Amino acid sequence: MATTERKPILLDFEKPLAELEARISQIRELADDNDVDVSVEIRELEARTVQLRQEIFSNLSPLQRLQVARHPRRPSTLDYIQAISDEWMELHGDRLGFDDPAIVGGVARLAGRPVVMLGHQKGRDTKDNITRNFGMASPGGYRKALRLMEHADRFGMPIISFIDTPAAYPGLEAEQFGQGEAIAYNLREMFRFEVPIICSVIGEGGSGGALGIGVGDRLLMFEHSVYSVAPPEACAAILWRDASKAPQAAEALKITAADLRQLGILDEVLVEPIGGAHADPLAAADTLKSAILRHLEDVNRLTNQQRQELRYQKFRAIGVFAEASA
Amino acid sequence: MSLFDWFANRQKSGPISKERQEREIADGLWSKCEACGVLTYTKDLQANQMVCPDCGHHIRVYSDERIRQLIDPNTWLPTDTGLVATDPLKFRDRKTYSDRLRDMQEKTKLLDSVQTGVGRLDGLPVALGVMDFRFMGGSMGSVVGEKLTRLIERATRERLPVIIVCASGGARMQEGLLSLMQMAKISGALQRLQTAKLLYIPVLTHPTTGGVTASFAMLGDVILAEPKATIGFAGRRVVEQTLREKLPEDFQTAEYLLQHGFVDAIVPRTQLKPTLARLIRLHQPVAAASTLSVHLPEVRPLSITTSD
């Protein structure tokens, strides 16, 4: 987790907050130099900062949420796995010739129980991001995920998946090695597994690339995460013929957790620390862990057959249409 | 009027006669091949299933025509014909989704971008879904997802093979994540079809891309494609932008996919029906079984009634 004191990366809508904070430290310095007691004023300003932060973060527009979801310091799959598991060992490779660093996974112990955890992995800095292809998985990544999930099913270990990708990688080799086939295969097989599957959107849910590890008994999502059928930028370019219309597209596509809960796609929206998950990664990890355990306990009460049936019915029921009697 | 005047007049009226000729093409008497430019008498072209007799180019055909090409006359029973999209997101780009739907429905006389039903293919009972590219680029929203899922569920119950003719740009953006989830829904139904050991053959036609490729198009027991069809996950332009380099000419064609092991065969449209029939028969229990004196239950009940 982000432990060292690093300079915070500010999003544009956080500027009023940064200004307030700068003023507080300015006053403090002035007071120190001149030996004046300003604790009352400072307390007042600090209270205002907290209030303002709360206000800003409870009224984020879809595009602002997208910025929070893509925040470079937002906790990643590896951060959460390390934070919530008692112990874990990463496993590598799809056994078909590839080990895609954009998807990580392995065997772990969660609250004493063996599980398989996996998810998209974005880089923590530019160099890491290049290695991990910005969390955009290739067919080898989806096949690695499949191999790990098959492992979980064989050993009766629940599958815990973390979604955080802008999209499946749109590259020449990705197409050549069957990006579509790799995702499609996972969609079908995830209905077949007998073990519980809990999926959580921790950052960005980008289209088929997200769904490729996102079919489960439960779908959880952090409140500032987004999940979209197409990147708002691409949607704007196609439907508005103007990529600069991304804010309108983000609005229209209904990509926020609150919207998706309303459409009946999510099982639970996870509350984030004020200022977003990156403001307090350990608190976010605690929220995630307790939610996963709660849902796991729920679906564990069912028999394998009941679970498969309910998983099928969960997706079976998604869709909105009218039906005239023919 | 002298003969010379007649020629002069004829030259002057040149453009008009060209217009008249174009009107005749529009009237549908003659059709021009978009690949080689050769004019063919439309009736002949239709008899050849809209494959240019001169260069073999496959002219795009739509769902009604497809059904006619594949299903035996008077055996087609369309299913779930009353399903219609609503506008759950109140989506609006340059036009509202509701208006777009209405315009498309008027233009195509279809309610949405897929037709489903059961019928006989060379005497064999099948469940058939045909996507229609004219309707919002064959995009998949809740209606497509629901109709195909119901078709697959019905086939599982009635033990029918499933054929889906794909033609789609992918998930329909105007229904947001609901569209994406249809990929999972249909794949779930296909998982059950597979467990029931029933045959599923997708036919990939031009174009099959995006969320359709990343779900039911690639989940066939046997996957067929039409010659030169574009088949892929990411759009060619997106890939070019990502890589900033020119892609091979044949990139994402049916031929390219065959070469890379993702389709089983490229079948010219004129051979599609006999090929499908042959494949289905090859997966049926040997004919000799029915001549045995053992009492076998009817494997494929004839539950199809002819329409009308």
XYZ file of C-alpha atoms in Angstrom:
634
model
C 0.000 0.000 0.000
C 1.011 3.603 -0.341
C 2.940 3.969 2.889
C 5.650 6.499 2.168
C 4.694 10.162 2.321
C 4.284 11.012 -1.321
C 3.030 14.193 -2.815
C -0.683 13.695 -3.431
C -1.863 13.601 -7.029
C -4.676 16.096 -7.296
C -7.681 15.811 -9.552
C -8.954 19.132 -10.894
C -12.104 19.121 -8.765
C -9.926 18.724 -5.647
C -8.292 22.131 -6.212
C -10.528 24.065 -3.748
C -9.500 21.516 -1.109
C -5.833 21.936 -1.897
C -6.210 25.705 -1.636
C -7.823 25.426 1.791
C -5.111 23.092 2.984
C -2.419 25.418 1.681
C -4.013 28.281 3.577
C -4.075 26.284 6.787
C -0.386 25.521 6.619
C 0.349 29.110 5.656
C -1.499 30.383 8.732
C 0.238 27.815 10.871
C 3.645 28.942 9.676
C 2.804 32.585 10.184
C 1.518 31.824 13.683
C 4.642 29.834 14.530
C 6.906 32.642 13.336
C 5.008 35.315 15.251
C 4.116 33.185 18.258
C 0.348 33.788 18.028
C -2.351 31.296 18.987
C -4.486 30.579 15.909
C -5.765 27.151 16.937
C -9.398 28.313 16.815
C -9.066 29.620 13.274
C -7.221 26.509 12.192
C -9.804 24.213 13.710
C -12.487 26.145 11.882
C -10.657 25.900 8.564
C -10.012 22.204 9.073
C -13.663 21.580 9.775
C -14.464 23.440 6.584
C -11.995 21.279 4.653
C -13.639 18.098 5.907
C -17.068 19.466 5.044
C -15.964 20.583 1.609
C -14.323 17.233 0.871
C -17.499 15.463 1.877
C -19.560 17.775 -0.313
C -17.304 17.369 -3.331
C -17.094 13.589 -3.084
C -20.780 13.041 -2.514
C -21.658 15.029 -5.641
C -19.176 13.718 -8.191
C -20.284 13.690 -11.810
C -19.857 10.426 -13.740
C -16.762 11.800 -15.471
C -15.255 12.877 -12.146
C -15.892 9.411 -10.775
C -14.114 8.019 -13.804
C -11.137 10.177 -12.817
C -11.237 8.803 -9.260
C -11.596 5.244 -10.616
C -8.512 5.824 -12.787
C -6.540 7.609 -10.063
C -2.901 6.490 -10.275
C -2.841 5.898 -6.509
C -6.103 3.948 -6.395
C -5.456 0.601 -4.677
C -4.938 -2.171 -7.221
C -5.690 -5.894 -7.207
C -2.304 -6.763 -5.692
C -2.781 -4.100 -2.997
C -6.117 -5.563 -1.993
C -4.962 -9.179 -2.169
C -2.041 -8.387 0.123
C -4.206 -6.353 2.460
C -7.093 -8.767 2.897
C -5.489 -12.228 2.707
C -3.796 -13.995 5.625
C -1.230 -15.330 3.181
C -0.985 -15.735 -0.559
C 1.164 -17.121 -3.325
C 1.049 -15.811 -6.859
C 0.813 -18.412 -9.625
C 1.874 -17.742 -13.187
C 1.050 -18.680 -16.744
C -1.784 -19.888 -18.917
C 0.003 -23.180 -19.783
C -0.365 -22.244 -23.438
C 2.770 -20.180 -23.785
C 1.943 -16.904 -22.071
C 2.060 -15.235 -18.687
C 0.182 -11.967 -19.037
C 1.249 -9.485 -16.330
C -2.030 -7.566 -16.838
C -3.834 -10.320 -14.944
C -2.502 -11.617 -11.642
C -3.770 -14.392 -9.447
C -2.922 -17.172 -7.097
C -3.866 -19.249 -4.098
C -4.574 -17.476 -0.829
C -6.104 -17.793 2.595
C -8.944 -15.442 3.405
C -10.071 -15.384 7.043
C -8.613 -18.852 7.427
C -10.244 -20.324 4.333
C -8.379 -21.303 1.137
C -9.494 -19.299 -1.897
C -8.222 -18.352 -5.348
C -7.860 -14.619 -5.899
C -7.290 -13.004 -9.264
C -7.777 -9.737 -11.057
C -6.598 -7.170 -13.554
C -3.408 -5.440 -12.503
C -2.603 -1.877 -13.466
C 0.920 -0.576 -12.933
C 1.887 1.504 -9.914
C 4.102 3.800 -11.972
C 4.847 4.414 -15.631
C 7.424 1.658 -15.948
C 5.200 -0.862 -14.184
C 2.272 0.287 -16.301
C 4.161 -0.455 -19.492
C 4.982 -3.958 -18.228
C 1.391 -4.530 -17.210
C -0.008 -2.904 -20.342
C -2.085 -0.492 -18.224
C -4.164 -3.395 -16.988
C -5.336 -4.293 -20.488
C -5.252 -8.082 -20.672
C -4.430 -10.183 -23.711
C -5.987 -13.559 -24.544
C -3.197 -15.155 -22.486
C -4.418 -13.191 -19.472
C -7.987 -14.451 -19.783
C -6.708 -17.992 -20.290
C -4.482 -17.654 -17.221
C -7.550 -16.511 -15.273
C -9.462 -19.510 -16.621
C -6.700 -21.883 -15.601
C -6.709 -20.433 -12.067
C -10.498 -20.635 -11.840
C -10.455 -24.256 -13.000
C -7.880 -24.889 -10.286
C -10.197 -23.293 -7.730
C -13.141 -25.383 -8.914
C -11.122 -28.583 -8.753
C -10.023 -27.942 -5.171
C -13.309 -26.507 -3.965
C -11.832 -23.058 -3.353
C -14.092 -20.004 -3.783
C -13.060 -17.618 -6.561
C -12.535 -13.982 -5.588
C -12.060 -11.754 -8.641
C -11.120 -8.071 -8.816
C -12.054 -5.997 -11.844
C -9.889 -3.025 -12.811
C -9.257 -2.568 -16.519
C -9.904 0.117 -19.132
C -10.557 -2.604 -21.741
C -9.305 -5.864 -23.146
C -6.171 -5.042 -25.123
C -7.002 -4.031 -28.710
C -3.748 -5.152 -30.355
C -2.665 -7.154 -33.365
C -1.425 -10.144 -31.382
C -4.433 -10.023 -29.102
C -6.668 -10.416 -32.160
C -4.420 -13.047 -33.689
C -4.532 -15.177 -30.535
C -8.299 -14.852 -30.203
C -9.222 -12.086 -27.768
C -12.908 -12.643 -28.497
C -12.673 -16.395 -28.090
C -10.736 -16.125 -24.818
C -13.336 -13.824 -23.231
C -16.290 -15.790 -24.612
C -14.892 -19.047 -23.258
C -14.558 -17.563 -19.756
C -18.135 -16.250 -19.826
C -19.458 -19.731 -20.512
C -17.163 -21.573 -18.122
C -17.877 -19.252 -15.194
C -21.457 -20.539 -15.294
C -20.138 -24.094 -15.041
C -18.003 -23.765 -11.903
C -19.460 -25.220 -8.732
C -17.509 -23.079 -6.273
C -18.750 -19.643 -5.143
C -17.607 -16.709 -7.264
C -17.515 -13.176 -5.827
C -16.566 -10.373 -8.238
C -15.701 -6.833 -7.170
C -15.197 -3.786 -9.358
C -12.377 -2.035 -7.510
C -11.527 0.552 -10.173
C -12.491 0.658 -13.793
C -14.785 -1.915 -15.355
C -14.080 -1.681 -19.056
C -16.516 -3.595 -21.231
C -15.865 -7.205 -22.290
C -12.401 -6.990 -20.786
C -14.010 -6.651 -17.368
C -16.782 -9.181 -17.925
C -14.178 -11.819 -18.919
C -13.519 -12.370 -15.197
C -16.799 -10.879 -14.007
C -19.465 -13.593 -14.066
C -20.259 -14.627 -10.520
C -22.756 -15.219 -7.740
C -22.275 -11.676 -6.502
C -21.102 -8.444 -8.080
C -19.832 -5.787 -5.675
C -18.580 -2.352 -6.629
C -16.878 0.532 -4.874
C -18.927 3.715 -4.922
C -16.465 5.675 -7.066
C -15.732 2.783 -9.417
C -17.256 2.794 -12.883
C -18.398 -0.048 -15.126
C -19.169 0.700 -18.732
C -20.205 -1.055 -21.941
C -17.681 1.086 -23.835
C -15.152 3.697 -22.775
C -16.990 7.075 -22.675
C -14.297 8.534 -24.972
C -14.925 5.863 -27.616
C -18.683 6.110 -27.194
C -18.517 9.873 -27.764
C -16.382 9.384 -30.863
C -18.859 6.893 -32.315
C -22.270 8.267 -31.311
C -21.519 11.988 -31.145
C -18.730 11.796 -33.772
C -16.769 13.961 -31.332
C -14.439 12.560 -28.662
C -14.709 15.790 -26.677
C -18.307 14.862 -25.847
C -16.971 12.279 -23.353
C -18.661 13.984 -20.361
C -22.067 13.671 -22.047
C -21.309 10.061 -22.956
C -20.225 9.258 -19.400
C -23.482 10.756 -18.185
C -25.661 8.940 -20.727
C -24.037 5.508 -20.374
C -24.977 5.202 -16.665
C -21.610 3.945 -15.504
C -21.695 4.763 -11.793
C -22.314 2.301 -8.980
C -25.537 4.051 -7.965
C -26.911 3.818 -11.526
C -25.954 0.169 -11.911
C -27.510 -0.729 -8.585
C -30.716 0.800 -9.896
C -30.527 -1.257 -13.097
C -30.349 -4.395 -10.955
C -26.827 -5.332 -12.002
C -25.019 -4.863 -8.671
C -25.532 -6.691 -5.411
C -23.833 -4.144 -3.205
C -22.212 -0.731 -3.444
C -19.180 -0.458 -1.159
C -18.735 2.875 0.595
C -15.312 4.426 0.108
C -13.333 6.518 2.577
C -13.988 10.237 2.091
C -11.713 11.401 -0.686
C -11.799 8.016 -2.425
C -10.177 4.623 -1.774
C -6.717 6.083 -2.383
C -7.171 8.507 0.515
C -7.236 5.593 2.948
C -6.402 2.288 1.230
C -6.467 0.220 4.412
C -9.958 1.383 5.313
C -11.102 0.564 1.768
C -9.522 -2.893 2.072
C -11.384 -3.465 5.356
C -14.697 -2.570 3.710
C -13.948 -4.887 0.797
C -12.887 -7.769 3.019
C -15.924 -7.689 5.257
C -18.255 -7.438 2.249
C -16.598 -10.391 0.483
C -16.770 -12.502 3.646
C -20.417 -11.609 4.209
C -21.422 -12.555 0.667
C -19.267 -15.654 0.728
C -21.025 -16.831 3.856
C -24.346 -16.220 2.132
C -23.620 -18.214 -1.017
C -21.847 -20.937 0.954
C -25.140 -21.925 2.527
C -26.335 -23.149 -0.861
C -25.593 -26.466 -2.501
C -23.456 -26.373 -5.638
C -26.527 -26.963 -7.784
C -28.534 -24.238 -6.084
C -25.650 -21.837 -6.511
C -25.294 -22.604 -10.218
C -29.024 -22.214 -10.707
C -29.112 -18.881 -8.878
C -26.081 -17.631 -10.797
C -27.862 -18.495 -14.027
C -31.077 -16.817 -12.878
C -29.165 -13.726 -11.738
C -27.938 -13.049 -15.284
C -31.094 -14.461 -16.860
C -33.047 -11.648 -15.242
C -30.834 -8.802 -16.538
C -32.366 -6.849 -19.392
C -35.177 -4.363 -19.896
C -37.731 -4.736 -22.694
C -41.444 -4.763 -23.355
C -43.375 -7.702 -24.682
C -46.513 -7.353 -26.703
C -48.624 -10.459 -26.881
C -47.823 -11.794 -30.330
C -35.916 15.476 -87.302
C -32.869 14.254 -89.140
C -30.925 11.293 -87.968
C -28.151 13.695 -87.025
C -30.563 15.656 -84.789
C -31.704 12.464 -83.224
C -28.134 11.570 -82.272
C -27.519 15.082 -80.998
C -30.653 14.928 -78.844
C -29.727 11.541 -77.560
C -26.334 12.809 -76.496
C -27.955 15.739 -74.693
C -30.329 13.452 -72.883
C -27.415 11.259 -71.886
C -27.494 12.061 -68.180
C -31.250 11.570 -68.090
C -31.025 8.103 -69.513
C -28.342 7.343 -66.940
C -30.728 8.480 -64.260
C -33.354 6.267 -65.732
C -30.948 3.369 -65.641
C -30.146 4.060 -61.989
C -33.826 4.216 -61.246
C -34.180 0.790 -62.744
C -31.404 -0.480 -60.482
C -33.144 1.123 -57.545
C -36.358 -0.525 -58.659
C -34.452 -3.736 -58.199
C -34.629 -5.131 -61.692
C -30.875 -5.153 -62.015
C -28.285 -5.295 -59.265
C -24.749 -4.067 -59.445
C -22.041 -6.029 -57.673
C -20.259 -3.700 -55.256
C -16.988 -5.576 -55.780
C -16.673 -6.046 -59.563
C -19.392 -3.676 -60.806
C -21.011 -6.252 -63.044
C -24.773 -5.904 -63.475
C -26.835 -8.992 -62.863
C -30.539 -9.542 -63.303
C -31.784 -9.369 -59.695
C -33.829 -12.542 -59.975
C -30.731 -14.437 -61.083
C -28.744 -12.913 -58.251
C -31.375 -13.946 -55.735
C -31.420 -17.433 -57.176
C -27.688 -17.470 -56.537
C -28.345 -16.307 -52.931
C -26.956 -12.828 -53.614
C -23.532 -14.135 -54.497
C -22.186 -12.374 -57.592
C -22.081 -15.006 -60.357
C -19.174 -13.149 -61.929
C -16.693 -12.657 -59.062
C -18.173 -14.675 -56.186
C -18.565 -11.602 -53.977
C -21.088 -12.127 -51.177
C -23.528 -9.225 -51.243
C -24.960 -8.484 -47.816
C -28.307 -10.169 -47.192
C -30.698 -9.507 -44.361
C -32.659 -11.656 -41.968
C -35.768 -12.399 -44.084
C -33.673 -13.440 -47.061
C -31.389 -15.537 -44.822
C -34.328 -17.396 -43.337
C -35.634 -18.072 -46.850
C -32.216 -19.381 -47.861
C -31.842 -21.739 -44.900
C -35.299 -22.925 -43.878
C -37.504 -25.261 -45.909
C -40.607 -23.524 -47.301
C -43.614 -23.397 -44.955
C -41.763 -24.754 -41.940
C -40.667 -21.491 -40.277
C -42.267 -20.685 -36.957
C -40.959 -17.372 -35.652
C -40.608 -17.122 -31.870
C -40.871 -14.217 -29.417
C -41.954 -11.780 -32.102
C -43.482 -9.336 -29.623
C -40.252 -8.314 -27.869
C -39.425 -4.666 -28.217
C -36.729 -2.430 -26.721
C -37.688 0.240 -24.253
C -35.298 3.021 -23.350
C -34.227 2.140 -19.794
C -31.371 4.670 -19.699
C -33.333 7.480 -21.379
C -30.318 7.593 -23.642
C -29.726 10.568 -25.828
C -26.816 11.263 -28.126
C -27.460 13.407 -31.173
C -30.850 11.748 -31.239
C -32.844 9.997 -28.530
C -32.690 6.212 -28.444
C -36.497 6.080 -28.591
C -36.501 8.062 -31.845
C -33.708 5.947 -33.248
C -35.646 2.780 -32.453
C -38.791 4.122 -34.075
C -36.931 5.186 -37.222
C -35.228 1.821 -37.486
C -38.462 -0.062 -36.982
C -40.105 1.943 -39.747
C -37.162 1.550 -42.085
C -36.569 -2.169 -41.570
C -40.055 -3.373 -40.606
C -38.291 -5.249 -37.809
C -38.757 -4.675 -34.070
C -35.082 -5.271 -33.269
C -31.893 -6.667 -34.751
C -32.510 -10.403 -34.479
C -35.143 -12.828 -35.746
C -35.517 -16.175 -34.014
C -37.591 -19.232 -34.667
C -37.748 -22.932 -35.266
C -38.080 -24.639 -38.588
C -36.695 -27.359 -40.790
C -33.399 -27.219 -42.582
C -33.330 -29.858 -45.297
C -35.935 -31.707 -43.260
C -33.997 -31.417 -40.000
C -35.669 -29.546 -37.123
C -33.458 -26.648 -35.993
C -33.591 -23.545 -33.816
C -32.367 -20.583 -35.834
C -31.408 -17.028 -34.883
C -30.534 -14.505 -37.584
C -29.087 -11.095 -36.805
C -29.931 -8.178 -39.059
C -27.199 -5.623 -39.647
C -29.632 -3.021 -40.974
C -31.150 -2.510 -37.541
C -28.655 -0.297 -35.679
C -25.710 -2.240 -37.029
C -27.031 -5.514 -35.654
C -26.172 -4.256 -32.189
C -27.056 -6.370 -29.180
C -29.229 -4.944 -26.446
C -31.733 -6.505 -24.060
C -34.067 -7.709 -26.829
C -31.335 -9.553 -28.743
C -30.075 -11.057 -25.489
C -33.518 -12.170 -24.401
C -34.596 -13.568 -27.769
C -31.409 -15.570 -28.276
C -31.477 -16.838 -24.676
C -35.087 -17.975 -25.083
C -34.200 -19.641 -28.371
C -31.311 -21.546 -26.796
C -33.423 -22.509 -23.782
C -36.167 -23.781 -26.059
C -33.648 -25.775 -28.089
C -32.305 -27.279 -24.865
C -35.825 -28.319 -23.825
C -36.822 -29.662 -27.233
C -33.395 -31.114 -28.004
C -32.777 -29.140 -31.183
C -29.487 -28.057 -32.709
C -28.963 -24.279 -32.656
C -27.717 -22.153 -35.539
C -27.073 -18.427 -35.116
C -26.196 -16.313 -38.140
C -24.112 -13.467 -36.692
C -23.880 -9.954 -38.162
C -23.244 -7.304 -35.564
C -21.086 -4.419 -34.504
C -21.317 -5.634 -30.898
C -23.082 -4.514 -27.750
C -25.611 -1.692 -28.124
C -24.256 1.377 -26.346
C -27.692 2.948 -25.896
C -28.569 0.324 -23.292
C -25.297 0.689 -21.412
C -24.192 -2.136 -19.171
C -27.479 -3.977 -19.720
C -26.149 -4.729 -23.210
C -22.815 -5.992 -21.913
C -24.588 -8.342 -19.523
C -26.456 -9.947 -22.438
C -23.110 -11.477 -23.437
C -23.004 -13.322 -20.123
C -26.686 -14.228 -20.261
C -26.445 -15.860 -23.698
C -23.180 -17.599 -22.777
C -24.889 -19.040 -19.702
C -27.678 -20.465 -21.843
C -25.062 -21.941 -24.197
C -23.350 -23.590 -21.241
C -26.604 -25.429 -20.515
C -27.042 -26.348 -24.172
C -23.527 -27.754 -24.150
C -24.160 -29.735 -20.957
C -27.225 -31.209 -22.691
C -24.837 -32.290 -25.471
C -26.666 -30.424 -28.181
C -24.983 -29.031 -31.260
C -24.447 -25.285 -31.678
C -23.168 -23.794 -34.938
C -22.649 -20.046 -35.276
C -22.292 -18.741 -38.837
C -20.107 -15.636 -38.881
C -21.063 -13.206 -41.614
C -19.842 -9.735 -42.434
C -19.299 -8.114 -39.983
C -19.077 -9.980 -36.669
C -17.282 -7.882 -34.074
C -17.117 -6.652 -30.484
C -19.314 -8.184 -27.823
C -20.853 -10.679 -30.219
C -17.418 -12.062 -31.096
C -16.539 -12.100 -27.397
C -19.556 -14.250 -26.587
C -21.818 -16.495 -28.668
C -20.029 -16.106 -32.021
C -16.935 -17.841 -30.649
C -18.685 -20.511 -28.571
C -19.749 -22.856 -31.348
C -19.065 -26.570 -31.339
C -18.333 -25.961 -34.992
C -17.822 -22.404 -36.271
C -18.522 -21.514 -39.911
C -17.794 -18.226 -41.666
C -18.687 -16.609 -44.974
C -15.864 -15.783 -47.387
C -14.091 -12.475 -46.684
C -16.325 -11.614 -43.716
C -14.766 -9.236 -41.192
C -14.554 -11.016 -37.843
C -12.800 -9.617 -34.803
C -13.052 -8.270 -31.298
C -11.611 -4.755 -31.466
C -12.386 -2.662 -34.512
C -9.658 -2.433 -37.133
C -9.355 1.336 -36.683
C -8.991 0.975 -32.914
C -6.196 -1.548 -33.380
C -4.488 0.718 -35.913
C -4.693 3.647 -33.511
C -3.303 1.544 -30.667
C -0.353 0.305 -32.680
C 0.120 3.285 -34.988
C 0.999 0.988 -37.836
C -0.676 -0.450 -40.890
C -2.251 -3.838 -40.385
C -1.971 -6.767 -42.803
C -4.551 -6.624 -45.591
C -6.272 -9.844 -44.541
C -6.343 -8.894 -40.816
C -9.626 -9.964 -39.173
C -11.016 -11.636 -42.282
C -12.653 -15.058 -42.191
C -9.579 -16.390 -43.988
C -7.278 -14.916 -41.315
C -9.321 -16.563 -38.562
C -9.262 -19.904 -40.364
C -5.499 -19.641 -40.640
C -5.207 -18.900 -36.906
C -7.477 -21.710 -35.850
C -10.603 -19.840 -34.765
C -13.070 -21.014 -37.402
C -13.581 -24.507 -38.766
C -14.498 -23.735 -42.342
C -15.254 -20.940 -44.750
C -18.429 -21.845 -46.552
C -19.731 -19.964 -49.610
C -23.331 -18.934 -49.087
C -24.531 -21.176 -51.894
C -23.145 -24.144 -49.956
C -24.292 -23.037 -46.498
C -27.563 -24.927 -46.235
C -26.209 -28.289 -47.470
C -23.133 -27.860 -45.232
C -25.247 -27.194 -42.151
C -27.485 -30.162 -42.952
C -24.462 -32.389 -43.419
C -22.899 -31.266 -40.136
C -26.123 -31.830 -38.200
C -26.532 -35.299 -39.719
C -22.920 -36.140 -38.871
C -23.707 -35.455 -35.218
C -26.829 -37.566 -35.105
C -26.907 -41.171 -33.932
C -26.283 -43.600 -36.779
C -29.284 -44.206 -38.964
C -29.003 -47.940 -38.343
C -30.077 -47.427 -34.733
C -33.648 -46.749 -35.773
C -33.837 -50.013 -37.687
C -32.936 -52.054 -34.591
C -35.851 -53.783 -32.977
C -34.948 -52.263 -29.585
C -37.505 -49.767 -28.358
C -35.742 -46.432 -28.437
C -37.443 -43.270 -27.305
C -37.972 -40.684 -30.001
C -34.785 -38.624 -29.884
C -36.031 -35.602 -31.741
C -39.728 -35.096 -31.208
C -41.406 -33.257 -34.034
C -42.862 -30.425 -32.060
C -42.865 -28.000 -34.918
C -46.048 -26.872 -36.488
C -45.992 -25.078 -39.752
C -46.954 -21.460 -39.534
C -50.359 -20.417 -40.791
